[in-house]
Amino acid sequence: MQQLNASIHPKKDRPIKILQFGEGNFLRAFVDWIIQTMNDKEVFNGSVAVVQPVSFGRVKEMKEQDGLYTLFLQGLLDGKVIEQHQIIDVIDDLINPYEEYDKYLSYAKSDDLEFVISNTTEAGIVLDKEDTDLSKTPNSYPGKLLAFLKARYDHFNGDMNKGLHIIPCELIDYNGKHLKEIMIELANIIGLDKDFINWLENANTYSNTLVDRIVPGYPRNEANELMEKIGYSDHSMVKGEIFHLWVIEGPKGLKDVFPADKAGLNVLFVDNFKPYKERKVKILNGSHTCMVPVAYLSGIDTVRETVEDPRLGKFVRDFIYGEVVPTIKLPREEMVFFADSVLERYANPFVRHELMSIALNSMTKFMTRVLPTILDNVNTLNVFPKHSFFSLASWMVFYKGERNGEKIALADNPEFLEMWAKLWAEYDNTKEGVNKIVTHVMGMKDHWGVDMNTIDGANAYVTDVVYDILTIGMEATFNKNFQ
């Protein structure tokens, strides 16, 4: 079987407008697909030079296929099962700066270059105060980018019109702002001149972003079957879900030069990305955390099974639409559209999302994902969020570490696991014993930031639910609360 390369799929000649740090699955299934779609819809005309951000990577391997790869997108869209694939051909060059530092810096001289896009993982945007020698390949991503921008500044003699649009996709809060601050601090540590630091800060733009698409990656278990289907060998194929969202908080003119929205893509250019982050964390992440103990203690193992179950599916929907949506300050139609898409993603027949994989570190996840919804309901809407508190009670039973006589593989901070083991070891099988556990956990102000025992009716409700689950079981307790 012939290997995918430019002889099978010739490329169009397009200017390299984008320097991309990272060759991983997510960028290739998300950003490069978006660029491909913009090119195909003829609202953009540009290609990508990929920079390998660490000393080990796949640049050499991807060169064997001339940067080409097949993207498979699978999922539900408007209730219909969608399966599609296409060759992505936007990567025109691949650079290993550890072996090709001069070539890497030569792109700084390009008149065509307009954008820097990255996904170097959350550990990539960090300040390395020792990363100060720009004469050789810096270790950190901020160091590499600083060296590149310094070379560009020197080549264009500090022309304020030669700055770049820098769009990080790393999953950290205010990623653009954070990257900018690190770059400026590193430039000062190195002792670079003030004129350059002014250019670094003001000639370039740094966007905060939020990205969302599930990317399972290389389909190892079905690779041979898929290659038979497409008729060629492809060692860089990647799978992703149909859903995608890219929220970009950037300068006013960014959408004019990067018009992804005009290609019919779910790319939003906004003045403030915070409510969109809140929407994702509260709805998608929050409903994950809310459903896990309730569904798992009901004998269910996956997200899809949960939302397809008549009772539990209603529980998840009522949590999202009844308790979360009213707390977020975005137009209701936007909220409902996003919530609908989340539920559709949960029902994706191509993704088996184990509840236990979501259960990792749930003490912190509940605090960041669900507790804000509880507090907004109680303090702002003056509503008792019954589904959220039922989930909290279910988590307490979950941390007892047993389902139907079988041990649950709890995974959390050791301090939390020790706390739970001690609390349940001292439990005396009485309702008063349950209340002792509930009062202790809800009163962990150092963890939660608030004493939940002070919320009117919360302690009594959670105590009742925990005791009922222990004595009459999850099914009967659930029916008692949500008939």
JSON list of N, CA and C in Angstrom, two decimals, residues 399-433:
[
{"chain": "A", "resi": 399, "resn": "TYR", "atom": "N", "xyz": [-17.06, 8.15, 47.79]},
{"chain": "A", "resi": 399, "resn": "TYR", "atom": "CA", "xyz": [-15.77, 8.12, 48.48]},
{"chain": "A", "resi": 399, "resn": "TYR", "atom": "C", "xyz": [-15.72, 7.11, 49.63]},
{"chain": "A", "resi": 400, "resn": "LYS", "atom": "N", "xyz": [-16.82, 6.44, 49.87]},
{"chain": "A", "resi": 400, "resn": "LYS", "atom": "CA", "xyz": [-16.80, 5.29, 50.79]},
{"chain": "A", "resi": 400, "resn": "LYS", "atom": "C", "xyz": [-16.03, 4.14, 50.15]},
{"chain": "A", "resi": 401, "resn": "GLY", "atom": "N", "xyz": [-15.98, 4.20, 48.78]},
{"chain": "A", "resi": 401, "resn": "GLY", "atom": "CA", "xyz": [-15.11, 3.27, 48.05]},
{"chain": "A", "resi": 401, "resn": "GLY", "atom": "C", "xyz": [-15.69, 1.93, 47.73]},
{"chain": "A", "resi": 402, "resn": "GLU", "atom": "N", "xyz": [-17.03, 1.86, 47.61]},
{"chain": "A", "resi": 402, "resn": "GLU", "atom": "CA", "xyz": [-17.65, 0.56, 47.34]},
{"chain": "A", "resi": 402, "resn": "GLU", "atom": "C", "xyz": [-18.89, 0.71, 46.48]},
{"chain": "A", "resi": 403, "resn": "ARG", "atom": "N", "xyz": [-19.01, -0.15, 45.47]},
{"chain": "A", "resi": 403, "resn": "ARG", "atom": "CA", "xyz": [-20.23, -0.20, 44.65]},
{"chain": "A", "resi": 403, "resn": "ARG", "atom": "C", "xyz": [-20.68, -1.65, 44.54]},
{"chain": "A", "resi": 404, "resn": "ASN", "atom": "N", "xyz": [-21.86, -1.91, 45.08]},
{"chain": "A", "resi": 404, "resn": "ASN", "atom": "CA", "xyz": [-22.44, -3.26, 45.00]},
{"chain": "A", "resi": 404, "resn": "ASN", "atom": "C", "xyz": [-21.45, -4.33, 45.46]},
{"chain": "A", "resi": 405, "resn": "GLY", "atom": "N", "xyz": [-20.76, -4.04, 46.55]},
{"chain": "A", "resi": 405, "resn": "GLY", "atom": "CA", "xyz": [-19.84, -5.02, 47.13]},
{"chain": "A", "resi": 405, "resn": "GLY", "atom": "C", "xyz": [-18.46, -5.05, 46.51]},
{"chain": "A", "resi": 406, "resn": "GLU", "atom": "N", "xyz": [-18.25, -4.28, 45.45]},
{"chain": "A", "resi": 406, "resn": "GLU", "atom": "CA", "xyz": [-16.94, -4.23, 44.79]},
{"chain": "A", "resi": 406, "resn": "GLU", "atom": "C", "xyz": [-16.24, -2.92, 45.12]},
{"chain": "A", "resi": 407, "resn": "LYS", "atom": "N", "xyz": [-14.92, -2.99, 45.24]},
{"chain": "A", "resi": 407, "resn": "LYS", "atom": "CA", "xyz": [-14.13, -1.83, 45.61]},
{"chain": "A", "resi": 407, "resn": "LYS", "atom": "C", "xyz": [-14.05, -0.84, 44.46]},
{"chain": "A", "resi": 408, "resn": "ILE", "atom": "N", "xyz": [-14.21, 0.46, 44.76]},
{"chain": "A", "resi": 408, "resn": "ILE", "atom": "CA", "xyz": [-14.04, 1.52, 43.77]},
{"chain": "A", "resi": 408, "resn": "ILE", "atom": "C", "xyz": [-12.58, 1.99, 43.82]},
{"chain": "A", "resi": 409, "resn": "ALA", "atom": "N", "xyz": [-11.97, 2.09, 42.65]},
{"chain": "A", "resi": 409, "resn": "ALA", "atom": "CA", "xyz": [-10.57, 2.53, 42.58]},
{"chain": "A", "resi": 409, "resn": "ALA", "atom": "C", "xyz": [-10.51, 4.05, 42.70]},
{"chain": "A", "resi": 410, "resn": "LEU", "atom": "N", "xyz": [-10.56, 4.53, 43.94]},
{"chain": "A", "resi": 410, "resn": "LEU", "atom": "CA", "xyz": [-10.56, 5.98, 44.18]},
{"chain": "A", "resi": 410, "resn": "LEU", "atom": "C", "xyz": [-9.21, 6.57, 43.78]},
{"chain": "A", "resi": 411, "resn": "ALA", "atom": "N", "xyz": [-9.26, 7.75, 43.16]},
{"chain": "A", "resi": 411, "resn": "ALA", "atom": "CA", "xyz": [-8.03, 8.43, 42.73]},
{"chain": "A", "resi": 411, "resn": "ALA", "atom": "C", "xyz": [-8.16, 9.91, 43.03]},
{"chain": "A", "resi": 412, "resn": "ASP", "atom": "N", "xyz": [-7.45, 10.36, 44.04]},
{"chain": "A", "resi": 412, "resn": "ASP", "atom": "CA", "xyz": [-7.51, 11.76, 44.44]},
{"chain": "A", "resi": 412, "resn": "ASP", "atom": "C", "xyz": [-6.25, 12.09, 45.22]},
{"chain": "A", "resi": 413, "resn": "ASN", "atom": "N", "xyz": [-6.15, 13.34, 45.64]},
{"chain": "A", "resi": 413, "resn": "ASN", "atom": "CA", "xyz": [-5.06, 13.77, 46.49]},
{"chain": "A", "resi": 413, "resn": "ASN", "atom": "C", "xyz": [-4.98, 12.85, 47.72]},
{"chain": "A", "resi": 414, "resn": "PRO", "atom": "N", "xyz": [-3.78, 12.36, 48.05]},
{"chain": "A", "resi": 414, "resn": "PRO", "atom": "CA", "xyz": [-3.66, 11.44, 49.20]},
{"chain": "A", "resi": 414, "resn": "PRO", "atom": "C", "xyz": [-4.27, 11.98, 50.48]},
{"chain": "A", "resi": 415, "resn": "GLU", "atom": "N", "xyz": [-4.19, 13.28, 50.70]},
{"chain": "A", "resi": 415, "resn": "GLU", "atom": "CA", "xyz": [-4.77, 13.86, 51.91]},
{"chain": "A", "resi": 415, "resn": "GLU", "atom": "C", "xyz": [-6.28, 13.68, 51.94]},
{"chain": "A", "resi": 416, "resn": "PHE", "atom": "N", "xyz": [-6.92, 13.84, 50.79]},
{"chain": "A", "resi": 416, "resn": "PHE", "atom": "CA", "xyz": [-8.37, 13.64, 50.72]},
{"chain": "A", "resi": 416, "resn": "PHE", "atom": "C", "xyz": [-8.73, 12.17, 50.93]},
{"chain": "A", "resi": 417, "resn": "LEU", "atom": "N", "xyz": [-7.96, 11.29, 50.30]},
{"chain": "A", "resi": 417, "resn": "LEU", "atom": "CA", "xyz": [-8.25, 9.86, 50.44]},
{"chain": "A", "resi": 417, "resn": "LEU", "atom": "C", "xyz": [-8.08, 9.41, 51.90]},
{"chain": "A", "resi": 418, "resn": "GLU", "atom": "N", "xyz": [-7.07, 9.92, 52.57]},
{"chain": "A", "resi": 418, "resn": "GLU", "atom": "CA", "xyz": [-6.88, 9.60, 54.00]},
{"chain": "A", "resi": 418, "resn": "GLU", "atom": "C", "xyz": [-8.04, 10.13, 54.83]},
{"chain": "A", "resi": 419, "resn": "MET", "atom": "N", "xyz": [-8.51, 11.35, 54.50]},
{"chain": "A", "resi": 419, "resn": "MET", "atom": "CA", "xyz": [-9.64, 11.93, 55.22]},
{"chain": "A", "resi": 419, "resn": "MET", "atom": "C", "xyz": [-10.88, 11.07, 55.06]},
{"chain": "A", "resi": 420, "resn": "TRP", "atom": "N", "xyz": [-11.18, 10.69, 53.81]},
{"chain": "A", "resi": 420, "resn": "TRP", "atom": "CA", "xyz": [-12.38, 9.89, 53.57]},
{"chain": "A", "resi": 420, "resn": "TRP", "atom": "C", "xyz": [-12.28, 8.52, 54.26]},
{"chain": "A", "resi": 421, "resn": "ALA", "atom": "N", "xyz": [-11.12, 7.91, 54.18]},
{"chain": "A", "resi": 421, "resn": "ALA", "atom": "CA", "xyz": [-10.94, 6.59, 54.82]},
{"chain": "A", "resi": 421, "resn": "ALA", "atom": "C", "xyz": [-11.19, 6.70, 56.33]},
{"chain": "A", "resi": 422, "resn": "LYS", "atom": "N", "xyz": [-10.69, 7.75, 56.93]},
{"chain": "A", "resi": 422, "resn": "LYS", "atom": "CA", "xyz": [-10.87, 7.95, 58.38]},
{"chain": "A", "resi": 422, "resn": "LYS", "atom": "C", "xyz": [-12.35, 8.21, 58.71]},
{"chain": "A", "resi": 423, "resn": "LEU", "atom": "N", "xyz": [-13.00, 9.09, 57.92]},
{"chain": "A", "resi": 423, "resn": "LEU", "atom": "CA", "xyz": [-14.41, 9.41, 58.19]},
{"chain": "A", "resi": 423, "resn": "LEU", "atom": "C", "xyz": [-15.29, 8.17, 58.10]},
{"chain": "A", "resi": 424, "resn": "TRP", "atom": "N", "xyz": [-15.09, 7.37, 57.04]},
{"chain": "A", "resi": 424, "resn": "TRP", "atom": "CA", "xyz": [-15.95, 6.20, 56.87]},
{"chain": "A", "resi": 424, "resn": "TRP", "atom": "C", "xyz": [-15.58, 5.08, 57.83]},
{"chain": "A", "resi": 425, "resn": "ALA", "atom": "N", "xyz": [-14.31, 5.02, 58.25]},
{"chain": "A", "resi": 425, "resn": "ALA", "atom": "CA", "xyz": [-13.92, 4.00, 59.24]},
{"chain": "A", "resi": 425, "resn": "ALA", "atom": "C", "xyz": [-14.59, 4.25, 60.58]},
{"chain": "A", "resi": 426, "resn": "GLU", "atom": "N", "xyz": [-14.86, 5.52, 60.87]},
{"chain": "A", "resi": 426, "resn": "GLU", "atom": "CA", "xyz": [-15.48, 5.88, 62.14]},
{"chain": "A", "resi": 426, "resn": "GLU", "atom": "C", "xyz": [-17.01, 5.89, 62.07]},
{"chain": "A", "resi": 427, "resn": "TYR", "atom": "N", "xyz": [-17.58, 5.64, 60.90]},
{"chain": "A", "resi": 427, "resn": "TYR", "atom": "CA", "xyz": [-19.04, 5.68, 60.74]},
{"chain": "A", "resi": 427, "resn": "TYR", "atom": "C", "xyz": [-19.69, 4.55, 61.53]},
{"chain": "A", "resi": 428, "resn": "ASP", "atom": "N", "xyz": [-20.76, 4.88, 62.27]},
{"chain": "A", "resi": 428, "resn": "ASP", "atom": "CA", "xyz": [-21.39, 3.91, 63.18]},
{"chain": "A", "resi": 428, "resn": "ASP", "atom": "C", "xyz": [-22.74, 3.40, 62.69]},
{"chain": "A", "resi": 429, "resn": "ASN", "atom": "N", "xyz": [-23.03, 3.61, 61.39]},
{"chain": "A", "resi": 429, "resn": "ASN", "atom": "CA", "xyz": [-24.26, 3.12, 60.77]},
{"chain": "A", "resi": 429, "resn": "ASN", "atom": "C", "xyz": [-25.52, 3.84, 61.24]},
{"chain": "A", "resi": 430, "resn": "THR", "atom": "N", "xyz": [-25.38, 4.99, 61.86]},
{"chain": "A", "resi": 430, "resn": "THR", "atom": "CA", "xyz": [-26.54, 5.77, 62.28]},
{"chain": "A", "resi": 430, "resn": "THR", "atom": "C", "xyz": [-26.66, 7.03, 61.43]},
{"chain": "A", "resi": 431, "resn": "LYS", "atom": "N", "xyz": [-27.85, 7.63, 61.45]},
{"chain": "A", "resi": 431, "resn": "LYS", "atom": "CA", "xyz": [-28.03, 8.88, 60.73]},
{"chain": "A", "resi": 431, "resn": "LYS", "atom": "C", "xyz": [-27.20, 9.99, 61.37]},
{"chain": "A", "resi": 432, "resn": "GLU", "atom": "N", "xyz": [-27.03, 9.91, 62.69]},
{"chain": "A", "resi": 432, "resn": "GLU", "atom": "CA", "xyz": [-26.18, 10.89, 63.36]},
{"chain": "A", "resi": 432, "resn": "GLU", "atom": "C", "xyz": [-24.74, 10.75, 62.87]},
{"chain": "A", "resi": 433, "resn": "GLY", "atom": "N", "xyz": [-24.31, 9.53, 62.63]},
{"chain": "A", "resi": 433, "resn": "GLY", "atom": "CA", "xyz": [-22.97, 9.29, 62.09]},
{"chain": "A", "resi": 433, "resn": "GLY", "atom": "C", "xyz": [-22.81, 9.86, 60.69]}
]
